[in-house]
Coordinates of C-alpha atoms and ligand atoms in Angstrom, one line a residue:
Chain A
M72 CA 105.7 146.8 103.0
R73 CA 108.4 145.2 105.0
R74 CA 107.2 143.0 107.8
R75 CA 108.7 143.6 111.2
H76 CA 109.8 141.0 113.7
T77 CA 109.3 140.6 117.3
L78 CA 112.9 140.3 118.1
S79 CA 115.1 143.3 117.5
Q80 CA 118.1 144.0 115.4
T81 CA 120.5 143.6 118.3
Q82 CA 119.4 140.1 118.7
I83 CA 120.0 139.4 115.0
R84 CA 123.5 140.7 115.4
R85 CA 123.9 138.6 118.5
R86 CA 122.8 135.7 116.4
N87 CA 125.6 136.1 113.9
M88 CA 128.1 136.2 116.7
S89 CA 126.9 133.0 118.1
N90 CA 127.1 131.3 114.8
I91 CA 130.4 130.0 115.7
G92 CA 128.7 127.9 118.3
Q93 CA 128.3 124.9 116.2
D94 CA 131.2 123.3 114.4
S95 CA 130.4 123.5 110.8
A96 CA 132.8 120.8 109.7
A97 CA 130.8 118.0 111.3
R98 CA 127.5 119.2 110.1
L99 CA 125.1 116.4 109.1
L100 CA 122.5 118.8 107.9
E101 CA 123.0 122.2 106.4
V102 CA 120.1 124.4 105.4
N103 CA 121.5 127.4 103.6
N104 CA 119.4 130.5 103.1
I105 CA 116.3 128.7 101.7
E106 CA 113.2 130.5 100.5
V107 CA 110.1 128.4 100.2
V108 CA 106.9 129.3 98.3
Y109 CA 103.6 127.6 98.2
N110 CA 101.4 127.6 95.1
D111 CA 104.2 129.7 93.4
I112 CA 103.1 132.8 95.2
V113 CA 102.9 132.5 99.0
Q114 CA 106.4 132.9 100.3
V115 CA 106.7 131.3 103.7
L116 CA 110.4 130.9 104.3
R117 CA 112.5 134.0 103.7
G118 CA 116.1 132.9 103.8
V119 CA 116.4 130.3 106.5
S120 CA 119.7 128.8 107.5
I121 CA 120.1 126.1 110.1
G122 CA 122.7 123.5 110.8
V123 CA 122.6 120.3 112.7
T124 CA 125.9 118.8 114.0
E125 CA 126.2 115.0 114.0
G126 CA 125.2 113.4 117.3
K127 CA 123.5 116.5 118.7
I128 CA 120.0 117.5 119.6
V129 CA 119.0 120.7 117.9
S130 CA 115.7 122.4 118.4
L131 CA 113.8 124.8 116.1
L132 CA 111.4 126.9 118.1
G133 CA 108.7 129.4 117.2
T134 CA 105.1 130.2 117.6
N135 CA 102.2 129.0 115.4
G136 CA 102.7 129.9 111.7
A137 CA 106.3 130.8 112.0
G138 CA 107.3 128.3 109.3
K139 CA 108.7 125.4 111.4
T140 CA 106.7 122.7 109.7
T141 CA 107.5 124.2 106.3
T142 CA 111.2 124.0 107.2
L143 CA 110.9 120.3 108.0
R144 CA 108.9 119.6 104.9
A145 CA 111.6 121.3 102.8
I146 CA 114.3 119.1 104.4
S147 CA 112.2 115.9 104.0
G148 CA 111.2 116.4 100.4
L149 CA 107.6 116.7 101.3
L150 CA 106.8 120.2 99.9
K151 CA 105.7 118.9 96.5
P152 CA 102.5 117.2 97.7
E153 CA 101.6 120.6 99.3
N154 CA 102.4 122.4 96.1
G155 CA 105.4 124.1 97.5
H156 CA 109.1 124.3 96.5
I157 CA 112.4 125.7 97.5
R158 CA 113.0 128.7 95.3
E159 CA 116.4 129.8 96.6
G160 CA 119.2 128.4 98.7
Y161 CA 120.2 124.8 99.2
I162 CA 120.0 121.9 101.6
K163 CA 122.8 119.4 102.2
F164 CA 122.4 116.2 104.2
D165 CA 125.3 114.0 104.9
G166 CA 127.2 115.4 101.9
N167 CA 124.3 115.1 99.5
D168 CA 122.4 117.9 97.9
I169 CA 118.8 117.3 98.8
T170 CA 117.3 120.5 97.6
N171 CA 113.9 119.8 96.1
V172 CA 114.5 116.0 95.9
L173 CA 111.8 113.4 96.5
G174 CA 110.9 112.4 100.0
T175 CA 111.7 108.7 99.4
K176 CA 115.3 109.7 98.5
V177 CA 115.7 111.7 101.6
V178 CA 114.6 108.8 103.8
T179 CA 117.0 106.4 102.1
L180 CA 119.8 108.9 102.7
G181 CA 118.9 108.8 106.4
A182 CA 116.7 111.8 107.3
V183 CA 113.3 110.8 108.6
M184 CA 110.5 112.9 109.9
V185 CA 107.8 112.3 112.5
P186 CA 104.9 114.4 111.2
E187 CA 103.0 117.0 113.1
G188 CA 100.0 115.4 114.8
R189 CA 101.7 112.0 114.7
R190 CA 99.7 110.7 111.7
V191 CA 99.8 107.0 112.7
F192 CA 98.2 104.6 110.3
K193 CA 94.8 104.4 112.1
H194 CA 93.6 101.2 110.5
L195 CA 96.8 99.3 110.9
T196 CA 97.8 97.6 114.1
I197 CA 100.7 98.9 116.2
E198 CA 103.0 96.2 114.9
E199 CA 102.1 96.9 111.3
N200 CA 102.6 100.7 111.9
I201 CA 106.1 100.0 113.2
R202 CA 107.0 97.5 110.5
A203 CA 105.8 99.9 107.8
G204 CA 108.7 102.1 108.8
S205 CA 111.2 99.6 107.5
T206 CA 109.9 99.7 103.9
T207 CA 112.9 101.4 102.4
R208 CA 115.5 99.3 104.2
K209 CA 117.8 96.9 102.4
D210 CA 120.0 95.7 105.2
G211 CA 118.4 92.4 105.8
S212 CA 115.6 91.0 107.9
K213 CA 117.8 90.1 110.9
K214 CA 118.8 93.7 111.5
I215 CA 115.3 94.9 110.9
K216 CA 113.9 92.4 113.4
A217 CA 116.5 93.5 116.0
D218 CA 115.5 97.1 115.5
F219 CA 111.8 96.1 115.8
D220 CA 112.5 94.5 119.2
A221 CA 114.5 97.5 120.3
M222 CA 111.5 99.8 119.7
Y223 CA 109.4 97.7 122.0
Q224 CA 112.1 97.9 124.6
L225 CA 112.2 101.7 124.2
F226 CA 108.5 101.9 124.5
P227 CA 107.4 99.1 126.9
R228 CA 104.0 100.7 127.0
L229 CA 103.3 99.5 123.4
T230 CA 103.7 95.9 124.6
E231 CA 101.4 96.5 127.6
I232 CA 98.5 97.8 125.6
G233 CA 98.5 94.8 123.2
N234 CA 98.6 94.9 119.4
K235 CA 95.5 97.0 118.8
M236 CA 94.6 99.2 115.9
A237 CA 96.7 102.4 116.2
G238 CA 93.6 104.6 115.7
Y239 CA 92.3 103.5 119.0
C240 CA 95.5 104.4 121.0
S241 CA 95.8 107.5 123.1
G242 CA 97.7 110.6 121.9
G243 CA 100.9 109.6 123.9
E244 CA 100.8 106.1 122.6
Q245 CA 100.3 107.3 119.0
Q246 CA 103.4 109.6 119.5
M247 CA 105.4 106.6 120.6
I248 CA 104.1 104.6 117.6
A249 CA 105.0 107.4 115.2
I250 CA 108.5 107.7 116.7
A251 CA 109.1 103.9 116.6
R252 CA 107.8 103.8 113.0
A253 CA 110.3 106.6 111.9
M254 CA 113.1 104.9 113.8
M255 CA 112.5 101.7 111.8
A256 CA 113.8 103.5 108.8
A257 CA 117.2 103.5 110.6
P258 CA 117.7 107.3 110.3
K259 CA 121.0 109.1 110.9
M260 CA 118.8 112.1 111.8
L261 CA 115.3 112.0 113.2
M262 CA 113.1 115.0 112.8
L263 CA 110.1 115.5 115.1
D264 CA 107.4 118.1 114.4
E265 CA 105.9 119.2 117.7
P266 CA 106.0 115.9 119.6
S267 CA 104.4 117.6 122.7
L268 CA 101.3 118.8 120.8
G269 CA 98.2 118.0 122.7
L270 CA 99.9 115.8 125.3
A271 CA 99.5 116.0 129.1
P272 CA 102.7 117.5 130.8
L273 CA 103.7 114.1 132.3
L274 CA 103.5 112.4 128.9
V275 CA 105.5 115.3 127.3
K276 CA 108.2 114.7 129.8
E277 CA 108.2 111.0 129.0
I278 CA 108.3 111.5 125.3
F279 CA 111.3 113.9 125.6
E280 CA 113.1 111.4 127.8
N281 CA 112.6 108.9 125.0
I282 CA 114.0 111.4 122.5
K283 CA 117.0 112.0 124.7
H284 CA 117.5 108.3 125.0
I285 CA 117.3 107.8 121.2
N286 CA 120.0 110.5 120.9
K287 CA 122.3 109.4 123.7
E288 CA 122.0 105.6 123.6
M289 CA 121.2 104.9 119.9
G290 CA 123.4 107.7 118.5
T291 CA 120.7 109.3 116.3
T292 CA 121.0 113.0 115.6
I293 CA 117.8 114.9 116.4
L294 CA 116.2 117.9 115.0
V295 CA 113.1 118.7 117.0
V296 CA 110.5 121.4 116.2
E297 CA 108.6 122.8 119.2
Q298 CA 106.4 125.5 120.5
N299 CA 107.1 124.3 124.0
A300 CA 110.5 126.1 124.3
K301 CA 111.0 125.1 127.9
I302 CA 111.1 121.3 127.4
A303 CA 112.9 121.6 124.0
L304 CA 115.7 123.8 125.4
A305 CA 116.0 121.5 128.4
I306 CA 117.1 118.5 126.2
S307 CA 118.7 120.2 123.2
D308 CA 122.3 121.2 122.7
Y309 CA 121.6 124.1 120.3
A310 CA 118.5 125.9 119.3
Y311 CA 117.1 128.2 116.6
I312 CA 114.2 130.5 117.1
M313 CA 112.0 131.3 114.1
E314 CA 109.5 134.0 113.4
S315 CA 107.6 134.9 110.3
G316 CA 109.8 132.6 108.1
K317 CA 113.1 133.8 109.4
I318 CA 115.6 132.7 112.1
V319 CA 115.7 135.5 114.6
L320 CA 117.9 134.0 117.2
E321 CA 120.1 131.1 117.7
G322 CA 122.5 129.8 120.3
H323 CA 123.4 127.1 122.7
S324 CA 120.3 125.9 124.5
K325 CA 121.8 126.8 127.9
E326 CA 122.4 130.4 126.8
L327 CA 118.9 130.7 125.4
Q328 CA 117.4 129.3 128.5
N329 CA 118.8 132.3 130.3
N330 CA 118.1 134.8 127.6
P331 CA 115.5 137.3 129.1
D332 CA 113.6 137.7 125.8
V333 CA 113.4 134.0 125.2
K334 CA 112.1 133.6 128.8
E335 CA 109.6 136.3 128.2
F336 CA 108.3 135.3 124.8
Y337 CA 108.7 131.6 124.6
M338 CA 108.7 130.4 128.2
G339 CA 106.2 132.9 129.6
I340 CA 108.4 133.8 132.6
T341 CA 108.8 137.4 133.8
K342 CA 111.9 138.9 135.2
G343 CA 110.6 138.2 138.6
G344 CA 110.5 134.5 137.9
N345 CA 106.7 134.3 137.9
R346 CA 104.9 132.7 135.0
K347 CA 103.1 135.1 132.9
S348 CA 99.7 134.3 131.5
F349 CA 99.5 133.6 127.8
K350 CA 97.3 136.6 127.3
E351 CA 99.8 139.0 128.9
V352 CA 102.7 137.7 126.9
K353 CA 100.6 138.1 123.8
S354 CA 99.6 141.7 124.3
Y355 CA 103.2 142.5 125.3
K356 CA 104.4 140.9 122.1
R357 CA 101.9 142.9 120.1
R358 CA 103.2 146.1 121.7
K359 CA 106.8 145.3 121.1
R360 CA 106.1 144.6 117.4
W361 CA 105.3 148.3 116.9
M362 CA 108.4 149.5 118.6
Chain B
M91 CA 67.5 68.5 98.7
T92 CA 69.7 67.6 95.7
Y93 CA 68.2 70.7 94.0
F94 CA 69.2 72.8 96.9
I95 CA 72.7 71.4 97.0
Q96 CA 73.0 71.9 93.2
L97 CA 72.1 75.6 93.6
L98 CA 74.4 76.0 96.6
I99 CA 77.3 74.6 94.6
S100 CA 76.7 76.7 91.5
G101 CA 76.2 79.7 93.8
L102 CA 79.6 79.1 95.4
V103 CA 81.2 78.7 92.0
V104 CA 79.8 81.8 90.5
G105 CA 80.3 83.7 93.8
S106 CA 83.9 82.8 94.1
I107 CA 84.5 84.1 90.5
Y108 CA 82.6 87.3 91.5
A109 CA 84.9 87.6 94.4
L110 CA 88.0 87.3 92.3
S111 CA 86.6 89.7 89.7
A112 CA 85.9 92.3 92.4
L113 CA 89.2 92.0 94.1
G114 CA 91.2 94.0 91.6
F115 CA 88.6 96.8 91.6
V116 CA 88.9 97.1 95.4
L117 CA 92.8 96.9 95.3
I118 CA 92.9 100.0 93.0
Y119 CA 90.2 101.9 94.9
K120 CA 91.7 101.1 98.2
S121 CA 95.2 102.4 97.4
S122 CA 94.5 105.3 95.1
R123 CA 90.7 106.1 95.4
V124 CA 90.4 105.5 91.7
L125 CA 87.1 103.9 90.5
N126 CA 88.3 101.9 87.6
I127 CA 85.3 101.7 85.2
A128 CA 87.5 99.6 82.8
H129 CA 87.9 96.7 85.2
G130 CA 85.6 94.4 83.2
Q131 CA 87.7 95.2 80.1
I132 CA 90.8 94.1 81.9
I133 CA 89.1 90.9 82.9
A134 CA 88.2 90.3 79.3
S135 CA 91.7 91.1 78.1
G136 CA 93.1 88.5 80.5
A137 CA 90.7 85.9 79.2
F138 CA 91.6 86.6 75.5
I139 CA 95.3 86.7 76.2
A140 CA 95.0 83.2 77.8
Y141 CA 93.0 82.0 74.8
A142 CA 95.4 83.4 72.3
L143 CA 98.4 81.8 74.0
T144 CA 96.7 78.5 74.2
V145 CA 95.1 78.2 70.8
Y146 CA 97.3 80.5 68.6
A147 CA 100.7 80.0 70.2
G148 CA 100.1 76.4 71.3
V149 CA 101.1 76.9 75.0
P150 CA 99.6 74.3 77.4
L151 CA 96.4 75.6 79.0
I152 CA 97.7 75.8 82.6
I153 CA 100.9 77.6 81.6
S154 CA 99.0 80.1 79.4
F155 CA 96.6 80.7 82.3
F156 CA 99.5 81.8 84.5
L157 CA 101.3 83.5 81.7
S158 CA 98.2 85.7 81.0
M159 CA 98.2 86.7 84.7
V160 CA 101.8 87.8 84.4
I161 CA 101.3 89.6 81.1
T162 CA 98.2 91.4 82.4
F163 CA 100.1 92.3 85.6
F164 CA 102.6 94.3 83.4
L165 CA 100.0 95.6 81.0
S166 CA 97.9 96.9 83.9
M167 CA 101.0 98.5 85.5
A168 CA 101.8 100.2 82.2
V169 CA 98.2 101.5 82.0
E170 CA 98.6 103.1 85.4
R171 CA 102.0 104.6 84.5
V172 CA 100.8 106.0 81.1
F173 CA 97.2 107.1 81.8
L174 CA 96.8 107.6 85.5
R175 CA 100.1 108.6 87.0
R176 CA 99.8 112.1 85.7
L177 CA 96.4 112.5 87.2
I178 CA 97.5 112.0 90.8
G179 CA 95.9 114.9 92.7
E180 CA 93.4 115.8 90.0
P181 CA 89.7 116.0 90.7
I182 CA 88.0 112.6 91.1
I183 CA 85.7 113.2 88.1
S184 CA 88.7 113.7 85.7
V185 CA 90.1 110.4 86.9
I186 CA 86.8 108.6 86.3
M187 CA 86.6 110.1 82.8
V188 CA 90.0 108.7 82.0
T189 CA 89.0 105.2 83.1
I190 CA 85.8 105.5 81.0
G191 CA 88.0 106.5 78.1
L192 CA 90.2 103.5 78.9
M193 CA 87.1 101.3 78.8
S194 CA 86.2 102.5 75.3
I195 CA 89.7 102.1 74.0
I196 CA 90.0 98.5 75.2
D197 CA 86.5 97.7 73.9
G198 CA 87.5 99.2 70.6
I199 CA 90.7 97.1 70.4
I200 CA 88.8 93.9 71.3
Y201 CA 86.2 94.6 68.6
L202 CA 89.0 94.8 66.0
T203 CA 90.0 91.3 66.9
P204 CA 88.0 88.1 66.3
F205 CA 87.2 88.1 70.1
G206 CA 84.8 91.0 69.7
S207 CA 82.3 89.1 67.5
T208 CA 82.8 85.3 67.8
N209 CA 82.2 82.9 70.5
M210 CA 85.1 80.6 71.3
S211 CA 85.9 78.0 73.8
F212 CA 89.0 76.8 75.4
P213 CA 90.1 73.3 74.4
K214 CA 88.9 70.8 77.0
F215 CA 91.6 70.2 79.5
F216 CA 90.0 68.4 82.4
P217 CA 88.0 65.0 82.3
P218 CA 84.6 65.7 80.8
E219 CA 82.6 63.5 83.3
P220 CA 81.4 65.7 86.2
L221 CA 82.0 65.1 89.8
N222 CA 79.1 64.0 92.0
I223 CA 78.6 65.7 95.4
L224 CA 75.6 64.5 97.4
G225 CA 73.7 64.0 94.2
A226 CA 74.6 67.3 92.7
T227 CA 77.0 67.6 89.8
V228 CA 80.0 69.9 89.4
S229 CA 82.5 70.0 86.5
W230 CA 86.2 69.6 87.0
T231 CA 86.8 73.0 85.5
Q232 CA 84.5 74.5 88.1
V233 CA 86.3 72.7 90.9
V234 CA 89.7 73.8 89.7
G235 CA 88.4 77.3 89.2
V236 CA 87.2 77.6 92.8
V237 CA 90.4 76.1 94.2
L238 CA 92.5 78.5 92.1
T239 CA 90.4 81.4 93.3
A240 CA 90.8 80.3 96.9
I241 CA 94.6 80.0 96.5
I242 CA 94.9 83.4 94.9
I243 CA 92.8 85.1 97.5
A244 CA 94.7 83.4 100.3
A245 CA 98.0 84.4 98.8
L246 CA 96.9 88.0 98.5
S247 CA 95.6 88.1 102.1
W248 CA 98.9 86.7 103.3
F249 CA 100.8 89.3 101.3
F250 CA 98.8 92.2 102.7
K251 CA 98.9 91.0 106.3
N252 CA 102.5 89.7 106.5
S253 CA 104.9 91.2 104.0
T254 CA 106.4 94.6 104.5
L255 CA 105.5 95.6 101.0
G256 CA 101.8 94.6 101.5
I257 CA 101.7 96.5 104.8
S258 CA 103.2 99.6 103.1
M259 CA 100.4 99.4 100.5
R260 CA 97.8 99.4 103.2
A261 CA 99.7 102.2 104.8
V262 CA 99.3 104.3 101.7
S263 CA 95.6 103.8 101.6
D264 CA 95.5 104.9 105.3
D265 CA 97.6 108.0 105.2
Q266 CA 99.6 109.1 102.1
L267 CA 101.5 111.9 103.8
A268 CA 102.6 109.6 106.7
S269 CA 103.6 107.0 104.2
M270 CA 105.8 109.5 102.4
S271 CA 107.4 110.6 105.6
I272 CA 108.8 107.0 106.0
G273 CA 109.9 106.9 102.4
I274 CA 107.2 104.8 100.9
S275 CA 106.9 105.7 97.2
V276 CA 103.2 106.4 96.7
P277 CA 103.3 106.3 92.9
K278 CA 105.0 102.9 93.1
V279 CA 102.3 101.6 95.4
F280 CA 99.6 102.8 92.9
G281 CA 101.5 101.0 90.1
L282 CA 101.7 97.8 92.1
A283 CA 98.0 98.0 93.0
W284 CA 97.1 98.2 89.3
A285 CA 99.5 95.4 88.5
L286 CA 97.9 93.1 91.2
A287 CA 94.4 94.2 90.0
G288 CA 95.5 93.1 86.5
L289 CA 96.8 89.8 87.8
T290 CA 93.6 88.9 89.6
A291 CA 91.4 90.2 86.8
A292 CA 93.3 87.9 84.3
A293 CA 92.8 85.0 86.6
A294 CA 89.1 85.7 86.9
G295 CA 88.9 86.1 83.1
G296 CA 90.7 82.8 82.5
I297 CA 88.5 80.9 84.9
I298 CA 85.3 82.4 83.4
G299 CA 86.5 81.7 79.9
N300 CA 87.1 78.0 80.8
I301 CA 83.8 77.6 82.5
T302 CA 81.4 79.5 80.3
G303 CA 83.4 79.8 77.1
L304 CA 84.7 83.1 75.6
N305 CA 82.0 85.5 74.8
F306 CA 82.7 89.2 75.1
D307 CA 79.2 90.0 76.4
T308 CA 79.4 87.4 79.1
L309 CA 82.8 88.8 80.2
H310 CA 81.2 92.3 80.1
A311 CA 78.5 91.1 82.4
F312 CA 81.0 89.9 84.9
G313 CA 82.6 93.3 84.7
I314 CA 79.3 95.0 85.6
I315 CA 78.3 92.7 88.5
V316 CA 81.6 93.9 90.1
F317 CA 79.9 97.2 91.0
P318 CA 77.1 95.9 93.2
V319 CA 79.6 93.4 94.7
V320 CA 82.1 96.0 95.7
I321 CA 79.5 98.3 97.1
L322 CA 78.0 95.5 99.1
G323 CA 81.4 94.6 100.5
G324 CA 82.4 98.1 101.1
L325 CA 84.5 99.6 98.3
D326 CA 87.8 99.5 100.2
S327 CA 87.6 96.1 101.9
I328 CA 89.3 93.1 100.3
G329 CA 87.7 90.7 102.7
G330 CA 84.4 92.5 102.0
A331 CA 84.7 92.0 98.3
V332 CA 85.3 88.2 98.8
V333 CA 82.3 87.8 101.1
A334 CA 80.0 90.0 99.0
G335 CA 81.0 88.1 95.9
V336 CA 80.0 84.8 97.4
I337 CA 76.8 86.3 98.8
M338 CA 75.9 87.7 95.4
G339 CA 76.6 84.4 93.6
L340 CA 74.4 82.5 96.1
I341 CA 71.6 85.1 95.9
Q342 CA 71.5 84.9 92.1
Q343 CA 71.6 81.1 91.9
F344 CA 68.9 80.7 94.5
A345 CA 66.8 83.4 93.0
A346 CA 67.0 81.8 89.6
G347 CA 66.4 78.4 91.0
Y348 CA 63.4 79.1 93.4
L349 CA 61.8 82.3 92.2
D350 CA 62.0 82.3 88.4
G351 CA 59.0 80.7 86.9
N352 CA 56.9 80.9 90.1
W353 CA 54.3 83.7 90.6
G354 CA 55.0 84.9 87.1
L355 CA 58.6 86.1 88.1
Q356 CA 61.4 86.1 85.5
G357 CA 65.0 87.2 85.5
T358 CA 65.1 87.7 89.3
A359 CA 68.8 86.8 89.3
E360 CA 69.5 90.1 87.5
V361 CA 67.4 92.3 89.7
L362 CA 67.6 90.9 93.1
P363 CA 71.3 91.8 93.8
Y364 CA 70.4 95.5 93.2
I365 CA 67.3 95.3 95.4
I366 CA 69.3 93.8 98.3
L367 CA 72.0 96.3 97.7
L368 CA 69.6 99.3 98.0
I369 CA 68.1 97.9 101.2
L370 CA 71.5 97.2 102.7
L371 CA 72.9 100.7 101.9
L372 CA 70.0 102.2 103.8
F373 CA 71.3 100.6 107.0
K374 CA 75.0 100.3 106.3
P375 CA 76.1 103.1 104.0
H376 CA 79.7 101.9 104.1
G377 CA 78.7 98.4 102.9
L378 CA 79.3 95.3 105.0
F379 CA 83.0 95.8 105.7
G380 CA 83.8 99.3 104.5
T381 CA 86.3 101.4 106.4
H382 CA 84.8 103.8 109.0
E383 CA 86.7 106.8 110.1
I384 CA 88.2 106.2 113.5
E385 CA 87.2 109.2 115.7
R386 CA 89.1 109.1 118.9
V387 CA 88.6 112.0 121.4
Ligands
ADP49 N1 100.3 123.9 102.1 C1 100.4 125.2 102.3 N2 99.9 126.1 101.4 C2 100.0 127.4 101.6 N3 100.4 127.9 102.7 C3 100.9 127.2 103.7 C4 100.8 125.7 103.6 N4 101.3 125.2 104.7 C5 101.6 126.2 105.5 N5 101.3 127.4 104.9 C6 101.5 128.7 105.5 O1 102.9 128.9 105.8 C7 103.0 129.5 107.1 C8 103.9 128.7 108.0 O2 103.2 127.5 108.3 P1 103.9 126.3 109.0 O3 105.2 126.0 108.3 O4 102.9 125.2 109.1 O5 104.3 127.0 110.4 P2 104.5 126.3 111.9 O6 104.7 124.9 111.7 O7 105.6 127.0 112.4 O8 103.2 126.5 112.6 C9 101.6 129.8 107.6 O9 101.3 131.1 107.4 C10 100.8 128.9 106.8 O10 99.5 129.4 106.6
MG50 MG1 103.7 123.3 112.4

């Protein structure tokens, strides 16, 4: 039985039209029509294509279980430990084919991921966490030290709280540690898996300001995965929306912010401008699925 | 008083060797959660390699001691690569079975050589007259053994605290997925953990061999005492292994010195470590310094 998607055929057509939105020549990352299966049977991604242009912030949005984390795992070479692999399609990063290559290789090529749930090294100190990020670097201790200091400038809070064990830090602090740790690998492209997860709104804002800063001031290309479409669309240049293992909509973030369906489904805003309750949106979604 | 000091000194000597013996076991467990049952066999191999280099190949004792550490470093790394690498992600019991098999294989090989059946001793290297400390005596070999042990432990602690490679090894034992996300090669870390375990085991073997002579059964016994030591220290704590090793050495020497022969007691040094272990585990199931899960709400 074919599964249906929330967003309609017209939107998929619209998606193809807006494909011209990103200049394909300067693409740092190109994910082309990939299919990912776990345990050789469970197909999770069913032909996903996304592109990330150098210097931009791109967001990948979707509800729980859409396949966002799987997409990031596929790019970062981290499917294998989960017993998954890319069955079809290819991924190119910075001119290199990275389809089904090892995670270590992807990091040395310059694509680094901040995992979902931050995953700091709980029993290591904050400094050790950040230093661990530089394991793969070969460009000399001077540059590494400079980047280390830059991380503390980016996150002054990490200095304020002292060099304690990362496991005892708050969620927001752990997110900062995880980002600093990934940045120490000197990535060309930083990938973040739901950085807003479980954080208070004020902290979410702060973290996204940091992400913007990393992009604008440090020149790192960003691919951010989010369920919080509102904040992600606010900082990104381009966005993809994923459902049940497929991209159902894509476009410039500004356009998507004004798209009534996106507003409805992912930002919980009705046409009247009121915020809809999660429950209402959910039942509406369920209804629409059968139409 | 002299008797007390004598027991204290021999307790510290034996304890420091226990610490060094246990270190490698903890290194492997900490990084890869593998219980290496064959650790005592690696200790023995290191001792025999040092002996073979010294006596058969005529290499000066000090050089063959360090050379055996280097050789065992690579042998141990090869063992990981050949026997354990393919078992990453397999059930823990399969992995333990493999290390038990490894133990039998190394035992078998050693029994094929003269080392399996004969007692040998290293040529005397240090001045034979013992040192006198507050009336108690200690041999030069023992002093050098303790100093070498201290240097090796200090160097390893420095490595794990301060070098990026050492930190990345601790990172792997903390969270493998997160380590992979920043490009740390987990298999390489496992290999390095085995290699360092081989290095410290060979050092322990060389020191034991020089102090007690080369006897396969004695070396076996050191391999077995590793288990109560690491459990006391808390399986995944390097500092714990060191402290527990010294505690165990002291307990044994004082037990043998003060309890044996009184009240009809015999062989308390063999039993007491396990009694203390059992009592401690009732109150501290993670050992003295084992890692607790950090639960932050
Ligand atoms: N390791 C795995 N093995 C099998 N199925 C998985 C695994 N990881 C995720 N899945 C499944 O893949 C689907 C997409 O999951 P995921 O990529 O984590 O989505 P998202 O990050 O968008 O929430 C879910 O149905 C999930 O159950
Ligand atoms: Mg996810």
